[in-house]
Short mmCIF file of C-alpha atoms in Angstrom, two decimals:
data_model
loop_
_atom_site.label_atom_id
_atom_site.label_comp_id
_atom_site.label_asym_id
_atom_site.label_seq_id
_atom_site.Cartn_x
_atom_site.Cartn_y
_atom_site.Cartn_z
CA UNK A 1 -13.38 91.09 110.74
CA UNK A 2 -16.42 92.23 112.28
CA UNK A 3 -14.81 91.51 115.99
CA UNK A 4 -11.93 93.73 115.16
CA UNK A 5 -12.17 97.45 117.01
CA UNK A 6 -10.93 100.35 115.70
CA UNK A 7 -10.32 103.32 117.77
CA UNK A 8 -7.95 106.63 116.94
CA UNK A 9 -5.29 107.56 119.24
CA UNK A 10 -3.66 111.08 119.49
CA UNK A 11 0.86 110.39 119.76
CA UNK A 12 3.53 111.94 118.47
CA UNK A 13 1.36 115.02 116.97
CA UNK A 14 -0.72 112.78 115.07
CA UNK A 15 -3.89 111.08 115.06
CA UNK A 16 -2.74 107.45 114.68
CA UNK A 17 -5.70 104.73 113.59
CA UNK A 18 -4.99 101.41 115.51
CA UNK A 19 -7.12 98.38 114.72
CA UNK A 20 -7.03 95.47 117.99
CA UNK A 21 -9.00 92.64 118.85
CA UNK A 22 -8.46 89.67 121.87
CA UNK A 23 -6.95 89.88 124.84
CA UNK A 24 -3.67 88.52 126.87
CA UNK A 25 -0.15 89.26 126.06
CA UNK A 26 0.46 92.07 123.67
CA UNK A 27 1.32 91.36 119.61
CA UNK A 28 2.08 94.82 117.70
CA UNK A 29 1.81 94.39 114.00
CA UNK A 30 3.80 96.54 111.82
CA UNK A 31 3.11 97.01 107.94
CA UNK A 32 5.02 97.97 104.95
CA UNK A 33 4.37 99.41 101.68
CA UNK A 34 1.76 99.77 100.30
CA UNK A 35 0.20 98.30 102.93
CA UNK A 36 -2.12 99.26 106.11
CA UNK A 37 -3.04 97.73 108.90
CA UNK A 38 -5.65 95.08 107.20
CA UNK A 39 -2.50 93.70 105.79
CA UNK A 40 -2.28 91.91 109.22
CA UNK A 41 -6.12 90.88 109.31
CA UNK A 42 -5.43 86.90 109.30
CA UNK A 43 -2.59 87.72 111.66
CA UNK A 44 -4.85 88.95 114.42
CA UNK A 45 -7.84 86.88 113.95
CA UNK A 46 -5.15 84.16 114.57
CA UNK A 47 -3.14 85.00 117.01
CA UNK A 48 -6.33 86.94 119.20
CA UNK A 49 -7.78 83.33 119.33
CA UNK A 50 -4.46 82.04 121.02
CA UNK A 51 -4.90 84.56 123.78
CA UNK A 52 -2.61 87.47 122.42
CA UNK A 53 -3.97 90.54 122.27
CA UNK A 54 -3.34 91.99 118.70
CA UNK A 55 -2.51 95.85 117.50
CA UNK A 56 -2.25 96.85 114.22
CA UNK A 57 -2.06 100.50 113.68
CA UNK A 58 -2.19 102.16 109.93
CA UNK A 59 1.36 104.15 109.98
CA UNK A 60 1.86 107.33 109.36
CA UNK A 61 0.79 108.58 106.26
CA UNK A 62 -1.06 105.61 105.40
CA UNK A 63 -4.83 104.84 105.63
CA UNK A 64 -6.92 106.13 108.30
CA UNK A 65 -3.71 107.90 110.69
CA UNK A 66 -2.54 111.38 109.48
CA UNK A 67 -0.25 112.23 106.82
CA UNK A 68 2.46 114.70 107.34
CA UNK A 69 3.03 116.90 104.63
CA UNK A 70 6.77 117.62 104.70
CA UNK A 71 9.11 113.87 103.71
CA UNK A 72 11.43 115.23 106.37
CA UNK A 73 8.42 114.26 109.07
CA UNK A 74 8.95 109.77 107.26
CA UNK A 75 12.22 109.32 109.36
CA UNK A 76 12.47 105.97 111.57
CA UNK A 77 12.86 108.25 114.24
CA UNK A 78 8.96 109.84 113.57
CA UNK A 79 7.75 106.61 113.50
CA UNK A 80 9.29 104.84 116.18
CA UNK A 81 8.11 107.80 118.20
CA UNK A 82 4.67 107.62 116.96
CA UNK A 83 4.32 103.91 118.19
CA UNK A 84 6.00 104.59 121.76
CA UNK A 85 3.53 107.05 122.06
CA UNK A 86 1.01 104.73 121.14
CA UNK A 87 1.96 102.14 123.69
CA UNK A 88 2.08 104.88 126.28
CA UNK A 89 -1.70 105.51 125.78
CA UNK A 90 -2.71 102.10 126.12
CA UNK A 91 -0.46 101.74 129.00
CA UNK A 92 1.58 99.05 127.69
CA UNK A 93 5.49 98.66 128.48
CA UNK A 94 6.63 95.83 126.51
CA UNK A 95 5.04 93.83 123.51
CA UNK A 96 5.64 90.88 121.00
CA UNK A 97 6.60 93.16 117.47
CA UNK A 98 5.77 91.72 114.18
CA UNK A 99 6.90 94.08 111.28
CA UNK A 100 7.06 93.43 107.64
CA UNK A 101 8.08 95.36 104.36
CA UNK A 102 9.29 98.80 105.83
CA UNK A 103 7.07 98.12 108.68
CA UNK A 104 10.30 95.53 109.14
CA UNK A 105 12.51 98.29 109.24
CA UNK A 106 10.44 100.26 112.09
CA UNK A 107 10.59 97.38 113.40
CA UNK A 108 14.38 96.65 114.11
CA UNK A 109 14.63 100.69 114.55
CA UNK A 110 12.30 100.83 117.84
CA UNK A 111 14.48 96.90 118.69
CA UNK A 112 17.56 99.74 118.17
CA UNK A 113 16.18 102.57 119.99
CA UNK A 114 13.98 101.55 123.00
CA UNK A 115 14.93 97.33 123.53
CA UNK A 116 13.34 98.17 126.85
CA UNK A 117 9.59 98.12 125.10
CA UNK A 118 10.03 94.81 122.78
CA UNK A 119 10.16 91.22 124.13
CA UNK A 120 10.56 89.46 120.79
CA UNK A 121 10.52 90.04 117.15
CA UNK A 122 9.71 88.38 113.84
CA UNK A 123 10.42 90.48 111.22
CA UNK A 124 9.54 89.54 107.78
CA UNK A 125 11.43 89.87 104.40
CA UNK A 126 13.63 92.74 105.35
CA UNK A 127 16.81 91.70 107.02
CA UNK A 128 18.80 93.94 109.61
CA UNK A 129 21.42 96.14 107.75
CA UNK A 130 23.89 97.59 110.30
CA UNK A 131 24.73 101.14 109.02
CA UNK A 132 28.39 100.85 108.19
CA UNK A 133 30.09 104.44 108.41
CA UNK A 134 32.40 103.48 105.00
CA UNK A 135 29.35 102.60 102.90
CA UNK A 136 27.24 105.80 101.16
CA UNK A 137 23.92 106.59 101.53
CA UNK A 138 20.97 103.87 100.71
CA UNK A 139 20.05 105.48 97.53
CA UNK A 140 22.95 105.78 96.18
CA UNK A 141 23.41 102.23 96.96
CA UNK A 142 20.21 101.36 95.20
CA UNK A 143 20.89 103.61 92.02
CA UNK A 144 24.37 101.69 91.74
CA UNK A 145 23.00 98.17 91.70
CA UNK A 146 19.49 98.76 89.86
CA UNK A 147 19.58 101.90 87.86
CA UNK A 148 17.91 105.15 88.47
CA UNK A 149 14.46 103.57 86.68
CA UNK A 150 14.17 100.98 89.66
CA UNK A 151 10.94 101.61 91.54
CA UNK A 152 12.34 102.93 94.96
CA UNK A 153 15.27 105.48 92.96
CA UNK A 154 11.67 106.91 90.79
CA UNK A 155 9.70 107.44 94.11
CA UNK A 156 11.93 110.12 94.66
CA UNK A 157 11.57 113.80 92.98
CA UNK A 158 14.21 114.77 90.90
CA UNK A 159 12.13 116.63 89.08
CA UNK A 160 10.03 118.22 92.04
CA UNK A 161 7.09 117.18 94.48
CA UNK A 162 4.81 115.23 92.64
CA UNK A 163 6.37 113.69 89.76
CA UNK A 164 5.52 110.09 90.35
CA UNK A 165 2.53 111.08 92.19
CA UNK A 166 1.45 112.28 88.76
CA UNK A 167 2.26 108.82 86.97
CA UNK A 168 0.27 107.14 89.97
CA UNK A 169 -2.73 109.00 89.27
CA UNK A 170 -3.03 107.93 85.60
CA UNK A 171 -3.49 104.34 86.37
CA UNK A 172 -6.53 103.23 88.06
CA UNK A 173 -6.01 103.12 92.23
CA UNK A 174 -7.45 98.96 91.70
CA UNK A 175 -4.92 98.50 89.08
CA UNK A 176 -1.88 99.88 90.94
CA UNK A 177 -2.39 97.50 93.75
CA UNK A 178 -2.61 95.17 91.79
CA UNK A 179 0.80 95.75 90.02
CA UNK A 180 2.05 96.66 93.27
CA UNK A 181 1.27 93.14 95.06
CA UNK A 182 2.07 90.99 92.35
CA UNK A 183 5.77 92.89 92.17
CA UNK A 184 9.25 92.05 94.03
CA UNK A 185 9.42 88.89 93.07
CA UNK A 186 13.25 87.66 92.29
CA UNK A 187 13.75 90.74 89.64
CA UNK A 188 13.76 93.90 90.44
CA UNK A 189 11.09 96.27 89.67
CA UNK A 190 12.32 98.60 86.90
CA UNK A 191 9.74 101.71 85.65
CA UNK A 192 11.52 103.66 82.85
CA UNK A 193 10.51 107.29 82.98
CA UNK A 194 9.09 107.15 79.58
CA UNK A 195 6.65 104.90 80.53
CA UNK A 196 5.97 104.98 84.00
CA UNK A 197 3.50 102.58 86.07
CA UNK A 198 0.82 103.55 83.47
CA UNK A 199 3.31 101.37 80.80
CA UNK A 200 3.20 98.17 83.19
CA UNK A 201 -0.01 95.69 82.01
CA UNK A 202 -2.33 94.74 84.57
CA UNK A 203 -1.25 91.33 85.60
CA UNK A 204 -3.98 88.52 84.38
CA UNK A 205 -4.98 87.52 87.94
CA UNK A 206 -5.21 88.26 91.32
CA UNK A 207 -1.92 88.52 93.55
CA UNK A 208 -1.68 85.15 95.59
CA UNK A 209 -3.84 85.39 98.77
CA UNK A 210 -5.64 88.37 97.64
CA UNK A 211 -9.38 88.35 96.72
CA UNK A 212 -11.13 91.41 94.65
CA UNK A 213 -12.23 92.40 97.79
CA UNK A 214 -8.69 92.76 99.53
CA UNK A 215 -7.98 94.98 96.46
CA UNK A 216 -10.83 97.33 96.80
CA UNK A 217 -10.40 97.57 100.23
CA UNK A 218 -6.85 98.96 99.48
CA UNK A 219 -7.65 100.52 97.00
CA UNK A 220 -10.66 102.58 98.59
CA UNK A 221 -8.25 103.36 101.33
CA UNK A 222 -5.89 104.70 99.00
CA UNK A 223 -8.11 106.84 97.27
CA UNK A 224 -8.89 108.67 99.48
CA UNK A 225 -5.79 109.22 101.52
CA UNK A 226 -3.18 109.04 98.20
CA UNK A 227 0.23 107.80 97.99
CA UNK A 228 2.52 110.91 99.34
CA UNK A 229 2.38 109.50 102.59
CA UNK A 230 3.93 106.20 101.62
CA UNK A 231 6.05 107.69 98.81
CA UNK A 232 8.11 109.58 101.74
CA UNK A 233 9.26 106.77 103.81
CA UNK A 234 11.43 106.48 100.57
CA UNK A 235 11.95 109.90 100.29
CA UNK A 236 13.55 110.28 103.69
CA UNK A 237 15.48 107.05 104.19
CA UNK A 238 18.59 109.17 103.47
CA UNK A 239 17.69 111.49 106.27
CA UNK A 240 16.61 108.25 108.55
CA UNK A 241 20.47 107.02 107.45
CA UNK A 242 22.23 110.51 108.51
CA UNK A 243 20.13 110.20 111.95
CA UNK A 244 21.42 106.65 112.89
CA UNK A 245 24.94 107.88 113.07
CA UNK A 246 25.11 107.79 116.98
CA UNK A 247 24.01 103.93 117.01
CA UNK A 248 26.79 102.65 114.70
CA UNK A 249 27.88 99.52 116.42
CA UNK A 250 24.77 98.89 118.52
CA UNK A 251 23.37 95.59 117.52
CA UNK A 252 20.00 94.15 117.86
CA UNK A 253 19.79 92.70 121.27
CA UNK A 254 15.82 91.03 121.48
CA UNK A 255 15.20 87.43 120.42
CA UNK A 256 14.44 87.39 116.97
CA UNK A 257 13.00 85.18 113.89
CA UNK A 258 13.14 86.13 110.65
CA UNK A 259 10.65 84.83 107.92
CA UNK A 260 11.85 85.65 104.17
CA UNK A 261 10.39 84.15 100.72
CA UNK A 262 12.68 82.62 97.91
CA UNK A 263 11.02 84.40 95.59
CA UNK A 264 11.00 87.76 97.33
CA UNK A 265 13.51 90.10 95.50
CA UNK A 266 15.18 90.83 99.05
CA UNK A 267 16.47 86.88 99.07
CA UNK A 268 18.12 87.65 95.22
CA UNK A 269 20.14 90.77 96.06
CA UNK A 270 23.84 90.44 95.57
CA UNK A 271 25.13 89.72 98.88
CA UNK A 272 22.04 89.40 100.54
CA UNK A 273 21.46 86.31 100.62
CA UNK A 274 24.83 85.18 101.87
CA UNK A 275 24.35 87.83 104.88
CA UNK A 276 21.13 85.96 105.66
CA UNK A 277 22.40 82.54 105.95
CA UNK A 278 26.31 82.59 106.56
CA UNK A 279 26.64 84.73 109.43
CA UNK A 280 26.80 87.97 108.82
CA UNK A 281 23.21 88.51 109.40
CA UNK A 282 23.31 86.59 113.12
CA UNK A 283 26.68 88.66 114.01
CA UNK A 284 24.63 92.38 113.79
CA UNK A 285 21.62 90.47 115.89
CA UNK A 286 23.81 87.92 117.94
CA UNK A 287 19.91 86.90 119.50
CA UNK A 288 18.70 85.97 116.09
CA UNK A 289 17.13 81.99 117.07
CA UNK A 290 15.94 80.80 113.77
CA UNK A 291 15.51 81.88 110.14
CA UNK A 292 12.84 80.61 107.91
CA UNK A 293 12.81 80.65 104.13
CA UNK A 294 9.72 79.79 102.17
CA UNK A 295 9.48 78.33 98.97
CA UNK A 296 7.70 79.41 96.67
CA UNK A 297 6.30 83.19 98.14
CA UNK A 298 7.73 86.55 97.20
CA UNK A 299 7.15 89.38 99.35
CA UNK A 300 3.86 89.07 101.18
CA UNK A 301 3.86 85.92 102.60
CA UNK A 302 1.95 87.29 105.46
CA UNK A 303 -1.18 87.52 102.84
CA UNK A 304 0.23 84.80 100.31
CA UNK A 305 0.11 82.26 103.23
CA UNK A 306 -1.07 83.58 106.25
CA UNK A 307 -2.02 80.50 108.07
CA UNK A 308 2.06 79.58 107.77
CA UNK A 309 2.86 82.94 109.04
CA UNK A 310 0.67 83.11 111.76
CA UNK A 311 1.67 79.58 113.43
CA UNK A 312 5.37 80.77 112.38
CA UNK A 313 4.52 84.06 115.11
CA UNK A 314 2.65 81.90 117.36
CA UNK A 315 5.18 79.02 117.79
CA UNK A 316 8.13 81.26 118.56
CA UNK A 317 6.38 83.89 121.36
CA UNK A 318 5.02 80.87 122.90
CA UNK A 319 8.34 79.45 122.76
CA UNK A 320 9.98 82.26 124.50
CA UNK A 321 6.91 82.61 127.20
CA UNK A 322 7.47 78.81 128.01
CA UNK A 323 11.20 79.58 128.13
CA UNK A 324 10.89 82.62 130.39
CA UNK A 325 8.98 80.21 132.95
CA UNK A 326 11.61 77.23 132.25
CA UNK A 327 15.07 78.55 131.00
CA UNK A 328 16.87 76.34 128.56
CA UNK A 329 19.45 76.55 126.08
CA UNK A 330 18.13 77.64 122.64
CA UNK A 331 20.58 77.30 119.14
CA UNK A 332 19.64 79.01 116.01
CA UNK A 333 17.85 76.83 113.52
CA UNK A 334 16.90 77.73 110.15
CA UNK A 335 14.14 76.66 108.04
CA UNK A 336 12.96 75.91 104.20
CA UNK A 337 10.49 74.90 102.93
CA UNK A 338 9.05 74.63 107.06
CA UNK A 339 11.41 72.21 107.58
CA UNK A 340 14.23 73.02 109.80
CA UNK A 341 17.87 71.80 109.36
CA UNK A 342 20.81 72.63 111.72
CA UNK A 343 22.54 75.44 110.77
CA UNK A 344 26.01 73.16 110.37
CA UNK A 345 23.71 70.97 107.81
CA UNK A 346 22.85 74.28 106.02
CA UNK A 347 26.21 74.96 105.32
CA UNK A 348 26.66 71.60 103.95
CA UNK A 349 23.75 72.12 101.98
CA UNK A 350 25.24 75.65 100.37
#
């Protein structure tokens, strides 16, 4: 990691940290929570030695970029504004976007907003959800199907600023990443009140891919920064829902391939899956070319099996870059198990 540079860049009325190494066409890298940019770090020692040249910023609120006080300053609409200003000072129009985790929603947000400044996209684990004017708010969506104990519905503060903050605190930072990496598997995660995150055990090994030293890493980094930054992408996903009013109907119009685990909570969501796979999911981004489900991985299968992931990124922008020189008719494919099947045998499969 040594070859990676770090520099901080002043957009959007913050000071954003970016990470980048390599050099060539442009890869932006996009994390979740509770993530930061070192999430990406096979990623872009990969895909820099394929002649891409790789960004990976820390978002706001996370790791070394500024934090925001206020939740109402966590909308998609901050963020996507934070990275165009971000590309503007390095004087880069279009990139290759990789997002994953809610850096997957950011990601299909600035595809939504400015198409102009994305060539391609793989998103991971979080699919494209058009915002449907008859449905209610996310929350309220979430609180219906899980309860108001499931982990997203606690992160917010129905009992005032800093109630789960509080609960955070009284389990050691090491600890909480821990529990945090090794969750959203197929069941949800559930904290009851009474209990809180200092009532779940500390799981009795390391989440796959990660080493003690990926945990203290995050875990440093968290420390010292604290969780209120990531807490309020939660906290204003409502807001970010009430601001994406004028783009009902707009679908996602960049090529796209989508990576998801079968183990990864998002896959056993009613409904979900069957939006993934049966059309509904390729109707809201009619330029969706393949989808990939991995067997065996939950929700970081950019860190569970990053040398999978990165070839998954690096086959399809090469793809499109030898398409863009030779045009040729593309169909969708989709994947398990890294081997693809027509989508007409998948449905003979289901």
């Amino acid at each position: 990691m040594d070859k990676v540079e770090h520099i901080t860049v002043a957009t959007n009325g913050i000071n954003m940290h970016v990470a980048s190494i390599g050099t060539g066409p442009v890869i932006l890298f996009l994390h979740g929570f509770p993530e930061l940019w070192y999430s990406w770090r096979h990623q872009l020692l990969h895909l820099s030695s394929h002649g891409y040249r790789c960004i990976a910023p820390d978002l706001r609120g996370y790791g070394d970029t500024d934090a925001p006080e206020s939740a109402s300053q966590y909308t998609g609409l901050h963020v996507v504004g934070d990275l165009i200003g971000l590309l503007e000072s390095f004087g880069i129009d279009r990139v290759f976007l990789v997002g994953h985790d809610w850096g997957a929603m950011i990601a299909w947000y600035l595809c939504l907003l400015r198409p102009d400044k994305v060539r391609a996209l793989v998103n991971l684990n979080v699919p494209f959800m058009a915002r449907d004017p008859k449905t209610i708010n996310p929350m309220e969506v979430l609180r219906s199907t899980f309860g108001e104990d499931y982990y997203a519905c606690r992160f917010q503060e129905p009992a005032g600023p800093g109630e789960i903050e509080k609960d955070f605190a009284q389990v050691p930072t090491a600890k909480m990443m821990r529990i945090l990496f090794s969750s959203f598997g197929p069941n949800p995660l559930i904290v009851p009140k009474e209990t809180g995150f200092r009532g779940i055990p500390d799981p009795p090994c390391l989440p796959l891919g990660f080493s003690e030293e990926d945990i203290s890493f995050y875990a440093n980094k968290f420390n010292h920064k604290g969780f209120t930054g990531a807490l309020n992408y939660y906290r204003a996903i409502n807001q970010t829902w009430d601001l994406m009013a004028p783009w009902i109907g707009v679908k996602i119009q960049v090529p796209v391939k989508f990576i998801i685990g079968d183990q990864d909570i998002n896959y056993h969501v009613p409904g979900l899956r069957e939006y993934i796979l049966n059309g509904g999911f390729k109707k809201d981004v009619p330029r969706l070319e393949e989808v990939v489900v991995m067997g065996g991985v939950a929700h970081f299968p950019n860190q569970a099996r990053p040398e999978e992931v990165s070839e998954h990124i690096y086959d399809f922008f090469k793809k499109l870059q030898l398409s863009t020189n030779n045009p040729k008719a593309t169909s969708t494919t989709t994947s398990f198990n890294g081997n693809r099947v027509s989508g007409l045998a998948h449905l003979h499969a289901l």
